[in-house]
mmCIF file of C-alpha atoms and ligand atoms in Angstrom:
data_model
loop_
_atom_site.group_PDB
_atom_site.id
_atom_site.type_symbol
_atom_site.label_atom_id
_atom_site.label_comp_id
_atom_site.label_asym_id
_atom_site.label_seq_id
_atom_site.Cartn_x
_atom_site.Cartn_y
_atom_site.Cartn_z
ATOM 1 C CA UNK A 979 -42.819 -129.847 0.035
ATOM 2 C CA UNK A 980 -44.526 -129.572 3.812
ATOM 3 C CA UNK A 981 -43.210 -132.127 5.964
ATOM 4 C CA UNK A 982 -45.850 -135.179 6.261
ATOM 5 C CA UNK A 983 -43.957 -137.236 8.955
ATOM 6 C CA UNK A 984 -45.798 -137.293 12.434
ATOM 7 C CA UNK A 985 -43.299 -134.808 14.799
ATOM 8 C CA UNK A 986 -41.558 -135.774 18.151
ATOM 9 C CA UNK A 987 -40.323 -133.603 20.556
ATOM 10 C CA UNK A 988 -38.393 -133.934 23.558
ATOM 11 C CA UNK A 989 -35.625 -132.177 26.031
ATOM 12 C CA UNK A 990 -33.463 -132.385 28.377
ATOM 13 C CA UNK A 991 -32.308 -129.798 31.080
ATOM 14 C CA UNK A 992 -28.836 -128.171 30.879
ATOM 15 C CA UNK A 993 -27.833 -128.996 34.459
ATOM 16 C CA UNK A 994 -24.191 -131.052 34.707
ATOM 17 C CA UNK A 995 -23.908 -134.075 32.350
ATOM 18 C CA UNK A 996 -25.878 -136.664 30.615
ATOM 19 C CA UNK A 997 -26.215 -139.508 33.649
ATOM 20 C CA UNK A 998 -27.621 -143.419 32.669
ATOM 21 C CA UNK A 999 -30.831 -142.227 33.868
ATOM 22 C CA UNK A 1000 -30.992 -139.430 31.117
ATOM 23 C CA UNK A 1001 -30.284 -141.901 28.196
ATOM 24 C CA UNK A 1002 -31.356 -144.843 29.117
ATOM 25 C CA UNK A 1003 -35.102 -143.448 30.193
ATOM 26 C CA UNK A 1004 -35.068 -140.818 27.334
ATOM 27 C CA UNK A 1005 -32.380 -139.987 24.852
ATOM 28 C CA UNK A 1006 -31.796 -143.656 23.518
ATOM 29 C CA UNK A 1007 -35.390 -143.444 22.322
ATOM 30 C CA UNK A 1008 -34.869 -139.907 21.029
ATOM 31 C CA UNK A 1009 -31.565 -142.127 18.980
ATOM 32 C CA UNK A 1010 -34.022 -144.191 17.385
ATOM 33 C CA UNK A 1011 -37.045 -141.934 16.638
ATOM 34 C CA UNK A 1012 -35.207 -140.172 14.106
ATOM 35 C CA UNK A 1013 -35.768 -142.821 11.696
ATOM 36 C CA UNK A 1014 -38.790 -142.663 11.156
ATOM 37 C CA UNK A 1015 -40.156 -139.055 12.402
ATOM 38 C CA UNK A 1016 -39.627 -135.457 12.336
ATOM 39 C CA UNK A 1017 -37.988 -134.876 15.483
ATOM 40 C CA UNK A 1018 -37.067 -131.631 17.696
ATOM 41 C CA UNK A 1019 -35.103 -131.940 20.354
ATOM 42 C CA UNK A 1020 -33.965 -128.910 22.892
ATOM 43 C CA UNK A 1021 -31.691 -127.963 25.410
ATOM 44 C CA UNK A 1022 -33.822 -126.159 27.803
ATOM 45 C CA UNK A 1023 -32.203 -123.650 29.265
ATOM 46 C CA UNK A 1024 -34.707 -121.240 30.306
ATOM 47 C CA UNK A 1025 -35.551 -124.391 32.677
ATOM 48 C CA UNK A 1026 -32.454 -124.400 34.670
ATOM 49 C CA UNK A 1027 -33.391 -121.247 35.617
ATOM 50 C CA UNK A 1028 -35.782 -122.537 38.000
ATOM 51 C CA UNK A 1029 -33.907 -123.702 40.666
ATOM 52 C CA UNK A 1030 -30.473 -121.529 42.186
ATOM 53 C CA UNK A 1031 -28.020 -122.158 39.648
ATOM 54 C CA UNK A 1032 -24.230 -120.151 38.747
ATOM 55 C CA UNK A 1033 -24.755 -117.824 35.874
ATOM 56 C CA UNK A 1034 -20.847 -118.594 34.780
ATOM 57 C CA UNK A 1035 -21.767 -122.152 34.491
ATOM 58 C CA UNK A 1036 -25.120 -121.965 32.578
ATOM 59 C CA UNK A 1037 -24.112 -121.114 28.881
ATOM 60 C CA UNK A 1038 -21.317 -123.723 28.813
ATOM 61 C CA UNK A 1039 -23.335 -126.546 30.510
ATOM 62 C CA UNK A 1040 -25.710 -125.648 27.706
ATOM 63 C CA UNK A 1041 -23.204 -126.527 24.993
ATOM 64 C CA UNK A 1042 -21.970 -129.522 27.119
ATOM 65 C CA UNK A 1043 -25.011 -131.283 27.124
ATOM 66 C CA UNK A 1044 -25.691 -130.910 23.569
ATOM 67 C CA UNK A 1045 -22.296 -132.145 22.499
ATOM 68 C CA UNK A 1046 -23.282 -135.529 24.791
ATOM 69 C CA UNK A 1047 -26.482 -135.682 23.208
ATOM 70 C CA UNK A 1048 -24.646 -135.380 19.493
ATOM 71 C CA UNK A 1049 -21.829 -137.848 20.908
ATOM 72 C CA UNK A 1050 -24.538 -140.882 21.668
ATOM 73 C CA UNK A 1051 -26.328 -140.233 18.590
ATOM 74 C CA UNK A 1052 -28.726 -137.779 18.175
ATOM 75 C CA UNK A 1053 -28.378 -135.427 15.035
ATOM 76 C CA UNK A 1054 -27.282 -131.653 15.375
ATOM 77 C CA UNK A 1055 -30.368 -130.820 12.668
ATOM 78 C CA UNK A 1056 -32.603 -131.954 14.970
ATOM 79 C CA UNK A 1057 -31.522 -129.811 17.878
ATOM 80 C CA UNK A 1058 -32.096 -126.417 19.381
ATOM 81 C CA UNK A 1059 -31.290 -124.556 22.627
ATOM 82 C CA UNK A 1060 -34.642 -123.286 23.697
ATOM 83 C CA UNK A 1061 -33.241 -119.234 24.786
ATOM 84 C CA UNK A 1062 -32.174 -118.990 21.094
ATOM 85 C CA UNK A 1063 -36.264 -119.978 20.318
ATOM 86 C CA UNK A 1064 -38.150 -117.076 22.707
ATOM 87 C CA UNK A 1065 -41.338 -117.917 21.087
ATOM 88 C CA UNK A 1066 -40.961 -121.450 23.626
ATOM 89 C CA UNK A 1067 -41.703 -117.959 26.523
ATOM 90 C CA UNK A 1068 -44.365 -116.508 24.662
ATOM 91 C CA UNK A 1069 -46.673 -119.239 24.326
ATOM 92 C CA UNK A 1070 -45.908 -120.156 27.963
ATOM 93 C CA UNK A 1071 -47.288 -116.874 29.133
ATOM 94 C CA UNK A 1072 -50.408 -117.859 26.892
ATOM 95 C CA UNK A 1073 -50.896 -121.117 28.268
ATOM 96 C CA UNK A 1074 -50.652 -119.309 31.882
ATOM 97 C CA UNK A 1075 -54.010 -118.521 31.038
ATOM 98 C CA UNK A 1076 -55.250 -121.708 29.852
ATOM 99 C CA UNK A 1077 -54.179 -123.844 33.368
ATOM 100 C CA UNK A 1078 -55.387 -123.410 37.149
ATOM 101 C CA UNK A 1079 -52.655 -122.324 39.877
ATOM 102 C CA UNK A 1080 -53.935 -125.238 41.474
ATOM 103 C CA UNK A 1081 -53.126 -128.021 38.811
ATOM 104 C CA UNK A 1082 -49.695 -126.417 39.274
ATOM 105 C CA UNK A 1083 -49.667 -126.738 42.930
ATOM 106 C CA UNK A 1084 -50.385 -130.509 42.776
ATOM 107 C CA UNK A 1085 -47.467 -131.551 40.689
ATOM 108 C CA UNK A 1086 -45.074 -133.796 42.441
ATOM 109 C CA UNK A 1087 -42.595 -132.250 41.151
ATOM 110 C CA UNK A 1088 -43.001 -128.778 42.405
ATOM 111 C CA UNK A 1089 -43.847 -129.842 45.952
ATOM 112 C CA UNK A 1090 -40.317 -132.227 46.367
ATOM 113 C CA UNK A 1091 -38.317 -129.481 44.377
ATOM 114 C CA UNK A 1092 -39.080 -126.839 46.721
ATOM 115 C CA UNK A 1093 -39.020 -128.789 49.711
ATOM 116 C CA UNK A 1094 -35.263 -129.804 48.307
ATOM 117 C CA UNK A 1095 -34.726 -126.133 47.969
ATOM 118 C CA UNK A 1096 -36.308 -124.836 51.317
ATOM 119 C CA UNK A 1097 -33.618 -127.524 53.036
ATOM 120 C CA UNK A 1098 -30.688 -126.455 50.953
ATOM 121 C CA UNK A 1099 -30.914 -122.934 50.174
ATOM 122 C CA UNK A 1100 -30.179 -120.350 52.899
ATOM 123 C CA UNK A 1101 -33.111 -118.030 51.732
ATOM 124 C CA UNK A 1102 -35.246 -121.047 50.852
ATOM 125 C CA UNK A 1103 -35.507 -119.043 47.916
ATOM 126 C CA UNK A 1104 -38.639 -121.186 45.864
ATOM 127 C CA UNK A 1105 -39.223 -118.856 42.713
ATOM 128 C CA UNK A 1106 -42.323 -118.385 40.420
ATOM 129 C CA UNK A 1107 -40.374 -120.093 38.060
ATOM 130 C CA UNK A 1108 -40.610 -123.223 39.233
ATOM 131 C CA UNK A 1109 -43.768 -123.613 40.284
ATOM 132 C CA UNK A 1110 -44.844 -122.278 36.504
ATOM 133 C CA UNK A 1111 -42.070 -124.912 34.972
ATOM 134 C CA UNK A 1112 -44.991 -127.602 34.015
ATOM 135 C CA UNK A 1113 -46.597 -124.704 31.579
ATOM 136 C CA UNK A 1114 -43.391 -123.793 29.852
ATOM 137 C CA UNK A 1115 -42.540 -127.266 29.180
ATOM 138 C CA UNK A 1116 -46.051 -127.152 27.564
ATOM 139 C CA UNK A 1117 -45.220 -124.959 25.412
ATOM 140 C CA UNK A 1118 -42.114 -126.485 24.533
ATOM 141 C CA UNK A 1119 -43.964 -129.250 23.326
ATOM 142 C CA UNK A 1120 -46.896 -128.047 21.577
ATOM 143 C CA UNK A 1121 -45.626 -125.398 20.095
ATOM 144 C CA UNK A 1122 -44.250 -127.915 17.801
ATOM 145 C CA UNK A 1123 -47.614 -129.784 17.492
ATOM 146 C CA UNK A 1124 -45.499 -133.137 18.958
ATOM 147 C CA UNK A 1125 -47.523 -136.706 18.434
ATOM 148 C CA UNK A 1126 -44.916 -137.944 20.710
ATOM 149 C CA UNK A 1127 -43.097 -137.050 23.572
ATOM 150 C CA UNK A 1128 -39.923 -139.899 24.693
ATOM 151 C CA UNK A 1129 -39.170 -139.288 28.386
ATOM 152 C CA UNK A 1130 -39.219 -141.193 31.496
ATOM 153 C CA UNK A 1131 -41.444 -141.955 34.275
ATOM 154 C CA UNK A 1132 -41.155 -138.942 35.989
ATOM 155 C CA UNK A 1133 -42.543 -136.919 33.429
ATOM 156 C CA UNK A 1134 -46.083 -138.269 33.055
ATOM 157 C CA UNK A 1135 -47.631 -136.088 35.348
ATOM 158 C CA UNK A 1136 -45.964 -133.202 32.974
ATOM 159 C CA UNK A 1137 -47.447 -134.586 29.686
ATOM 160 C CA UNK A 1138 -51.087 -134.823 31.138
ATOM 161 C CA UNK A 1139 -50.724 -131.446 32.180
ATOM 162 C CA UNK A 1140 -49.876 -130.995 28.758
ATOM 163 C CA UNK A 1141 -52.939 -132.526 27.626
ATOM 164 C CA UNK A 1142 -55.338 -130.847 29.563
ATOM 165 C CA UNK A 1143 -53.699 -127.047 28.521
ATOM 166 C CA UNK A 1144 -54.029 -128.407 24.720
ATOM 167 C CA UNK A 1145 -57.600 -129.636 25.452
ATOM 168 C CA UNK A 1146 -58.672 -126.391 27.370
ATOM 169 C CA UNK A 1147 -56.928 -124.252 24.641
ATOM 170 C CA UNK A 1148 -58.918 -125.853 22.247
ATOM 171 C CA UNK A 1149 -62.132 -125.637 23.800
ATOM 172 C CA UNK A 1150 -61.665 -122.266 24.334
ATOM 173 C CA UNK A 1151 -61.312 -121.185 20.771
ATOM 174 C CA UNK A 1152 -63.655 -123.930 19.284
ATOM 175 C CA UNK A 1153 -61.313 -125.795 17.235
ATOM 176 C CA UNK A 1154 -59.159 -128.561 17.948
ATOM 177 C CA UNK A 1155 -55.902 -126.854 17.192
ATOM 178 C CA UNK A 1156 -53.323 -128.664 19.001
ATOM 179 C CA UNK A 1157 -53.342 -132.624 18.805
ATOM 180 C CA UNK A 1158 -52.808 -134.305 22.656
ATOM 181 C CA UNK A 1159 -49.544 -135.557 22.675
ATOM 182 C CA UNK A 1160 -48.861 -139.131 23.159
ATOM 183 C CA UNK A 1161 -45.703 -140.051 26.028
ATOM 184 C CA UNK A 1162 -43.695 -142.884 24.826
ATOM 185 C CA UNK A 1163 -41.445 -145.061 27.321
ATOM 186 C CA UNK A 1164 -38.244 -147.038 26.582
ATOM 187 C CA UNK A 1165 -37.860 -150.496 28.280
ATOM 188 C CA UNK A 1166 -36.330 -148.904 31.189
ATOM 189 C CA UNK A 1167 -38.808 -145.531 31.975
ATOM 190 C CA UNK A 1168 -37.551 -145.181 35.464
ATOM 191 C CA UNK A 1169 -33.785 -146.167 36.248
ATOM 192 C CA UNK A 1170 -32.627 -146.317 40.142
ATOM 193 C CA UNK A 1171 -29.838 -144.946 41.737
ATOM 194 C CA UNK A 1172 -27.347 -147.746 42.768
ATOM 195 C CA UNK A 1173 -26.757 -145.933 46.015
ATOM 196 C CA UNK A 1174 -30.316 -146.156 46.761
ATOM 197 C CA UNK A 1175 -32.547 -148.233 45.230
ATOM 198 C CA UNK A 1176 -35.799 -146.791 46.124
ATOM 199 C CA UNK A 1177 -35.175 -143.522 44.763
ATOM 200 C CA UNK A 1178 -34.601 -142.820 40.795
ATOM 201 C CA UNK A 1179 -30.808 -141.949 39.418
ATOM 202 C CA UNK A 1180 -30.747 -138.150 39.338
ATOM 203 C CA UNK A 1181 -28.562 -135.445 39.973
ATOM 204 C CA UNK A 1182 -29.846 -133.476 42.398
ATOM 205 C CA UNK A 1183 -29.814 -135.683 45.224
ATOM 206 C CA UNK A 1184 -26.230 -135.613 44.590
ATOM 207 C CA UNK A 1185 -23.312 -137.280 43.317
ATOM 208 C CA UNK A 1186 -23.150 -140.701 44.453
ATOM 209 C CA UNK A 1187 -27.097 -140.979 42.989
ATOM 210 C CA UNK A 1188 -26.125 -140.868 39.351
ATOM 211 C CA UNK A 1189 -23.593 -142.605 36.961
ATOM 212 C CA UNK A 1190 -22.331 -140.384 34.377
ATOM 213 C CA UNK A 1191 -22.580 -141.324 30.676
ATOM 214 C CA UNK A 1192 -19.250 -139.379 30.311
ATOM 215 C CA UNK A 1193 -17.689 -140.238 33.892
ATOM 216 C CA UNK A 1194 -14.096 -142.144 33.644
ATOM 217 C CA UNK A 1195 -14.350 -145.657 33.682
ATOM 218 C CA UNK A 1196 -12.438 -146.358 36.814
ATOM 219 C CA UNK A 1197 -15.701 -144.221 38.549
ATOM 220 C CA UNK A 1198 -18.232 -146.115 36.586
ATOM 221 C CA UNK A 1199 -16.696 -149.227 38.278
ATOM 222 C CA UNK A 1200 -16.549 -148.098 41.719
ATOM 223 C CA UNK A 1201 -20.004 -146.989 41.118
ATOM 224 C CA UNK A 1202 -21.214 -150.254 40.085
ATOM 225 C CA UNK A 1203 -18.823 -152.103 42.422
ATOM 226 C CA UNK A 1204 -20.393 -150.084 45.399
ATOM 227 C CA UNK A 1205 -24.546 -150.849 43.897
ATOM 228 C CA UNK A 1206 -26.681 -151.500 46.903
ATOM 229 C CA UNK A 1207 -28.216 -155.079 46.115
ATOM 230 C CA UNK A 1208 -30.784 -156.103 49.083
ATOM 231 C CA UNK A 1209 -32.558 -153.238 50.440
ATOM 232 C CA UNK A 1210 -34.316 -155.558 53.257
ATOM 233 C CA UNK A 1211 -37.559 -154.622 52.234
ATOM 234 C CA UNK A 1212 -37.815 -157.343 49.767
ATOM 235 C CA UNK A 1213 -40.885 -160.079 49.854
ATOM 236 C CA UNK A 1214 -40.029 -164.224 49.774
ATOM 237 C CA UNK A 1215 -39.623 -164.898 45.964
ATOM 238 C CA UNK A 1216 -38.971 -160.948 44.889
ATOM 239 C CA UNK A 1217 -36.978 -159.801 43.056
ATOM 240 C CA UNK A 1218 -34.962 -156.359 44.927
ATOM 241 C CA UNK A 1219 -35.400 -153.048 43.423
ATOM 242 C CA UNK A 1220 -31.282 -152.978 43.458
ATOM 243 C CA UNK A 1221 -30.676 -156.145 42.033
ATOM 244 C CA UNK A 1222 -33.283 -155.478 38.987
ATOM 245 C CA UNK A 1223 -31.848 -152.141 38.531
ATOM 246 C CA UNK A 1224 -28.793 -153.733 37.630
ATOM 247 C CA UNK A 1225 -29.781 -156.642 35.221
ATOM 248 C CA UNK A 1226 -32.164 -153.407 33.526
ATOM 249 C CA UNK A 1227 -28.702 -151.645 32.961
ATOM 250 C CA UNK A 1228 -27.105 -154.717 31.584
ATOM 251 C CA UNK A 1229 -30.485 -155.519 29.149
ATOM 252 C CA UNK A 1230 -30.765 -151.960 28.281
ATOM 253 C CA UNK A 1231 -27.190 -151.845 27.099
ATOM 254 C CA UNK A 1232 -27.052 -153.787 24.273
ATOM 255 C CA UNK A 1233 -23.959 -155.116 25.323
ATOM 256 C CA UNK A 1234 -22.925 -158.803 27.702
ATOM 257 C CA UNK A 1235 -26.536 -160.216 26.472
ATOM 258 C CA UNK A 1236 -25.183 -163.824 26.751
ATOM 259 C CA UNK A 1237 -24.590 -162.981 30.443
ATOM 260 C CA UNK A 1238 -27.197 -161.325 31.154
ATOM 261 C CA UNK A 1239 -29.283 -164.880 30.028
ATOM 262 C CA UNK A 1240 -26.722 -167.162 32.068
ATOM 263 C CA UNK A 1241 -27.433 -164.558 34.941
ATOM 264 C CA UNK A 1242 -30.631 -164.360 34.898
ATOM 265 C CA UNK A 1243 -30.746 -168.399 35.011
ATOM 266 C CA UNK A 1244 -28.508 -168.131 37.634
ATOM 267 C CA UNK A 1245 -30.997 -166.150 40.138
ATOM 268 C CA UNK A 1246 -33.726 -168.552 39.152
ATOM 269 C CA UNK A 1247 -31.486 -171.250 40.360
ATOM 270 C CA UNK A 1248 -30.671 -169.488 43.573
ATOM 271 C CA UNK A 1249 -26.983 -169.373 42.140
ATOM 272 C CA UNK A 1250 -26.677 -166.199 41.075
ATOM 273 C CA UNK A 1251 -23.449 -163.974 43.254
ATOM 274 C CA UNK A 1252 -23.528 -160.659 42.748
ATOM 275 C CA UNK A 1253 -19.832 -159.805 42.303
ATOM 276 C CA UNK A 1254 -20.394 -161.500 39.279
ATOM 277 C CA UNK A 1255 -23.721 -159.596 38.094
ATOM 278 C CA UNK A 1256 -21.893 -156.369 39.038
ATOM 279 C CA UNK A 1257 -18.581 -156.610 36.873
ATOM 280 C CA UNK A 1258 -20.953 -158.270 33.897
ATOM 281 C CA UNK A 1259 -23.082 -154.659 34.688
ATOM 282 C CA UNK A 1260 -19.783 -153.052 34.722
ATOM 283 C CA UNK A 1261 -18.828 -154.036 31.884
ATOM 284 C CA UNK A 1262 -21.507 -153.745 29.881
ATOM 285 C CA UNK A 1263 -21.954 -149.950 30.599
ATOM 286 C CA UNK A 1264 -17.787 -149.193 30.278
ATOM 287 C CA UNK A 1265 -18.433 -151.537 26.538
ATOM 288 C CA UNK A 1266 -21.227 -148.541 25.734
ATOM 289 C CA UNK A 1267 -19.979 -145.792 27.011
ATOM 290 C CA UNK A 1268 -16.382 -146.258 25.397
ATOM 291 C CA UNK A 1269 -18.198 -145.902 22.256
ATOM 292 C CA UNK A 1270 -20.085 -142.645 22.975
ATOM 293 C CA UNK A 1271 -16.562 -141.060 24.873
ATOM 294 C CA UNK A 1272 -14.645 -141.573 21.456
ATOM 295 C CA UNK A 1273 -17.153 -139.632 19.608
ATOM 296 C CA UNK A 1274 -17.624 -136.946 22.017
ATOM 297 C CA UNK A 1275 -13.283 -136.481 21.717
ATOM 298 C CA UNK A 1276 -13.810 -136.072 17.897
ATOM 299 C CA UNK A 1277 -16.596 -133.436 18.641
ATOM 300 C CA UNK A 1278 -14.925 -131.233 21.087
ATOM 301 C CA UNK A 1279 -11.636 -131.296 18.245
ATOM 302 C CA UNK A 1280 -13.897 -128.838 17.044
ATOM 303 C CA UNK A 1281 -16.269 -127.903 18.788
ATOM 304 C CA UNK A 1282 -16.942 -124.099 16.976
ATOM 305 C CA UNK A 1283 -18.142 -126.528 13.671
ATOM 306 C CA UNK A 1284 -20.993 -127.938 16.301
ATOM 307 C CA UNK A 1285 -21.832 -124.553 17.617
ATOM 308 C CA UNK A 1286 -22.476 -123.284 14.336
ATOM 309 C CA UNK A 1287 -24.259 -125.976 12.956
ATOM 310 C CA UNK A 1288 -26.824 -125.782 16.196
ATOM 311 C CA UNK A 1289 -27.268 -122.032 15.636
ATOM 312 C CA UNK A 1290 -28.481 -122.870 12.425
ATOM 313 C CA UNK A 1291 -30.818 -125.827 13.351
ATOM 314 C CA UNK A 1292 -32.572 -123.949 16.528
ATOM 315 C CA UNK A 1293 -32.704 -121.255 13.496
ATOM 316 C CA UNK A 1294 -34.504 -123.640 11.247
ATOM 317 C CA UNK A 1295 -36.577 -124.848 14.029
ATOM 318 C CA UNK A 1296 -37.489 -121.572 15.159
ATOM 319 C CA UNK A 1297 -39.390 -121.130 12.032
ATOM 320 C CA UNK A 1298 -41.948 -123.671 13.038
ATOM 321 C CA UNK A 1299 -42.371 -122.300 16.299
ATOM 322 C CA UNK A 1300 -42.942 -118.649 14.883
ATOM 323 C CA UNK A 1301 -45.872 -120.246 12.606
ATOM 324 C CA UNK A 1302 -47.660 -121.699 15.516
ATOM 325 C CA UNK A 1303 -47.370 -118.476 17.924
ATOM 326 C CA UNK A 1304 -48.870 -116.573 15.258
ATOM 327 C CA UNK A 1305 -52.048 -118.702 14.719
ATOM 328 C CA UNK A 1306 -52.404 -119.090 18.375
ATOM 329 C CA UNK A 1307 -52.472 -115.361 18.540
ATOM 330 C CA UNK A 1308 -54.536 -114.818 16.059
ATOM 331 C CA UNK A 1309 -56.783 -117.570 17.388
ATOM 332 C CA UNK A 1310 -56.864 -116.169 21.123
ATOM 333 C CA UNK A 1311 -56.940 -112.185 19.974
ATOM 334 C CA UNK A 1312 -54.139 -110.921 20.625
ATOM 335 C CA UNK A 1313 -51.908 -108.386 18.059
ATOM 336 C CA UNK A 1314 -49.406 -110.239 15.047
ATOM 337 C CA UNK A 1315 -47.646 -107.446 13.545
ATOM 338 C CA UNK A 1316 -48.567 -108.657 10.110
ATOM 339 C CA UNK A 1317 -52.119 -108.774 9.892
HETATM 340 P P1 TYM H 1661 -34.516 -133.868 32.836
HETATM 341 O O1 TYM H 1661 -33.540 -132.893 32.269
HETATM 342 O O2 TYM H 1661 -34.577 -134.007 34.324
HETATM 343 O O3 TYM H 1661 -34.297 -135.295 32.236
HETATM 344 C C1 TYM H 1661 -34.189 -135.532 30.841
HETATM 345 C C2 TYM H 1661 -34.887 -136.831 30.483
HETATM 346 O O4 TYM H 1661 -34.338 -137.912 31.223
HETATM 347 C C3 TYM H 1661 -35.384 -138.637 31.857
HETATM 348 N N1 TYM H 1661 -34.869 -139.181 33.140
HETATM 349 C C4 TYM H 1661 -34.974 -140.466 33.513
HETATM 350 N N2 TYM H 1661 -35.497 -141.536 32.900
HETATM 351 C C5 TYM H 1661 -35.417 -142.734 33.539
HETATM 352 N N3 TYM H 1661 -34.827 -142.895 34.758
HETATM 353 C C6 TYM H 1661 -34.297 -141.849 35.413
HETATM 354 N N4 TYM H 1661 -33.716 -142.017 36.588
HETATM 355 C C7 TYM H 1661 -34.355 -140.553 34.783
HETATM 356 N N5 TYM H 1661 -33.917 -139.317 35.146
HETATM 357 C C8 TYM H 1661 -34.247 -138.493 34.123
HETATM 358 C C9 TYM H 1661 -36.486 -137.621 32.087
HETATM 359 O O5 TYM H 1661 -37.741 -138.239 32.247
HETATM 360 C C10 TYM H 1661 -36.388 -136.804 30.813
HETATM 361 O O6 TYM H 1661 -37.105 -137.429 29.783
HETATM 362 N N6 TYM H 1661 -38.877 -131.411 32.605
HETATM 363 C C11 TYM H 1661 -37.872 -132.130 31.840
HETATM 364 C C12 TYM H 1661 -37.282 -131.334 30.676
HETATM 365 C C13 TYM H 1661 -38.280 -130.794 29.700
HETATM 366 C C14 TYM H 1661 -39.035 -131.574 28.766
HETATM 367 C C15 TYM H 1661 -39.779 -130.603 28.015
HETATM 368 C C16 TYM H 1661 -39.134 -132.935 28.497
HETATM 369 C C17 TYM H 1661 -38.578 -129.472 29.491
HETATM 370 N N7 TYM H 1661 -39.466 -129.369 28.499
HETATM 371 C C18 TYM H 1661 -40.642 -131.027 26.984
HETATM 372 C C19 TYM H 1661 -40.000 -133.338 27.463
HETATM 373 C C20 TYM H 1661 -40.737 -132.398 26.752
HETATM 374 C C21 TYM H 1661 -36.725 -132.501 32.756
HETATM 375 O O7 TYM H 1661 -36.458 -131.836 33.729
HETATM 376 O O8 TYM H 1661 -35.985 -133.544 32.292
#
């Protein structure tokens, strides 16, 4: 019987480990949307190609980040790793004909990546591949004809890029093929680093700018311990970007909600120290983490069991992405070979 749930699709680049950012701003919805939809979520490989990266490392990160993705909750039937999918490629080259060079110049994204790279990189190698990123991840979404897409702020300008290759696509061949996926937020769409503040938790602008959902406790607590709290730039009677960061973390836990209440009431009364907001965020995250850490050990007991059982699901999966690049191709005139 065909599948009537409304579909969900989101991913997550294979570069290092899962950091608070990642699953507070993405995967913990990803946790919860599997009650209620059909959900495909990848490992996007052919993405961390984009940037200079070590060949050694890029097949293992691959299966690291999907056992941290299984280990917090998400189900192995519900994920792929987008190489083993090459149909994800194909429809990208399509869509590279259904958006402007332009749109793809004006993307945030591309313009801070490869000024990061131009800095970093001896060449200042910037490749096609990046730049092009926004239409792949396009395809990565539509292919599965996704209602919803769960990421974080920094996506947006991704999914209306999204939208406006769908719409164009479908004006093209005078039908409206592909439905204009929805983004959905958690709570928390855009977490900080604690090192700075004004910038979001990632992990290209290095170590000390992300907590790791996987780190050892004793770093999460330096981390924490170490949080910028007043950035200065603060108006009378606001709230800092640091100091919010941290009750976010604390909220978006689950965990220490009775302090997170008493320190909230605190600030309002002026009271509120920050040593104490810190070990309360300290603990909260070590509480949550703990949790996901045990089930990653259990995973990696045997970790050939997972690698099998996500061969098969990107195999499953795969069939719904094979369906949709043959009626785009029929639909756009190019060749199936059954036809
Ligand atoms: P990536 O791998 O950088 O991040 C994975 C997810 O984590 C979210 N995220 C954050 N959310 C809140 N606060 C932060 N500091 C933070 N840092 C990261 C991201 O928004 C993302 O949801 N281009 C994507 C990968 C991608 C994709 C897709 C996503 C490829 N194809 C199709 C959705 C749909 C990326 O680089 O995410």
């Amino acid at each position: 019987m065909e599948d009537q749930r409304k579909s969900v699709l989101s991913c997550m680049q294979p570069t290092g480990l899962m950091h608070l950012g990642n699953y507070f701003g993405a995967v913990l919805n990803w946790v919860e949307l599997q009650k209620d939809y059909r959900c495909f979520f990848g490992v996007v490989d052919y993405h961390a190609m984009t940037m200079p990266y070590n060949i050694q490392k890029l097949r293992n990160n691959s299966w690291d980040m999907i056992t941290d993705v299984v280990a917090v909750g998400v189900k192995p039937e519900n994920l792929f790793i987008q190489s083993l999918i090459p149909e994800h490629a194909e429809l990208g080259w399509i869509f590279n004909c259904f958006c402007s060079y332009g749109h793809l110049t004006r993307m945030t994204q591309f313009k801070d990546k490869s000024k990061n790279n131009e800095a970093s990189s001896k060449e200042g190698f910037i490749s096609a591949g990046l730049l092009d990123y926004p239409v792949l991840q396009a395809a990565d979404i539509l292919i599965y004809r996704a209602n919803y897409v769960p990421v974080g702020k920094d996506q947006d300008q991704h999914l209306e890029l999204t939208r406006s290759i769908a719409q164009r696509f479908n004006n093209t061949v005078g039908k409206e093929y592909f439905v204009l996926p929805e983004t959905l937020h958690t709570e928390t769409p855009k977490i900080k680093s604690t090192a700075d503040p004004s910038r979001k938790m990632s992990k290209s602008a290095g170590e000390k700018h992300f907590i790791g959902v996987f780190s050892d406790e004793a770093r999460i607590r330096k981390q924490i311990r170490s949080a910028v709290t007043d950035t200065g730039d603060t108006k009378p009677g606001e709230m800092s970007e640091g100091v919010e960061n941290l009750f976010q973390l604390i909220k978006a836990s689950g965990y220490k909600q009775n302090e997170y209440e008493q320190l909230q009431k605190d600030y309002s009364n002026g009271e509120l120290k920050y040593s104490d907001l810190k070990d309360v965020v300290a603990d909260a995250i070590v509480e949550m983490t703990n949790v996901f850490k045990e089930r990653k050990k259990e995973l990696l007991e045997d970790k050939r069991e997972l690698k099998y059982k996500i061969k098969q699901s990107s195999e499953e999966i795969r069939k719904v992405a094979q369906e949709t690049v043959k009626e785009v191709k029929d639909l756009v005139g190019l060749m199936n070979i059954k036809f």
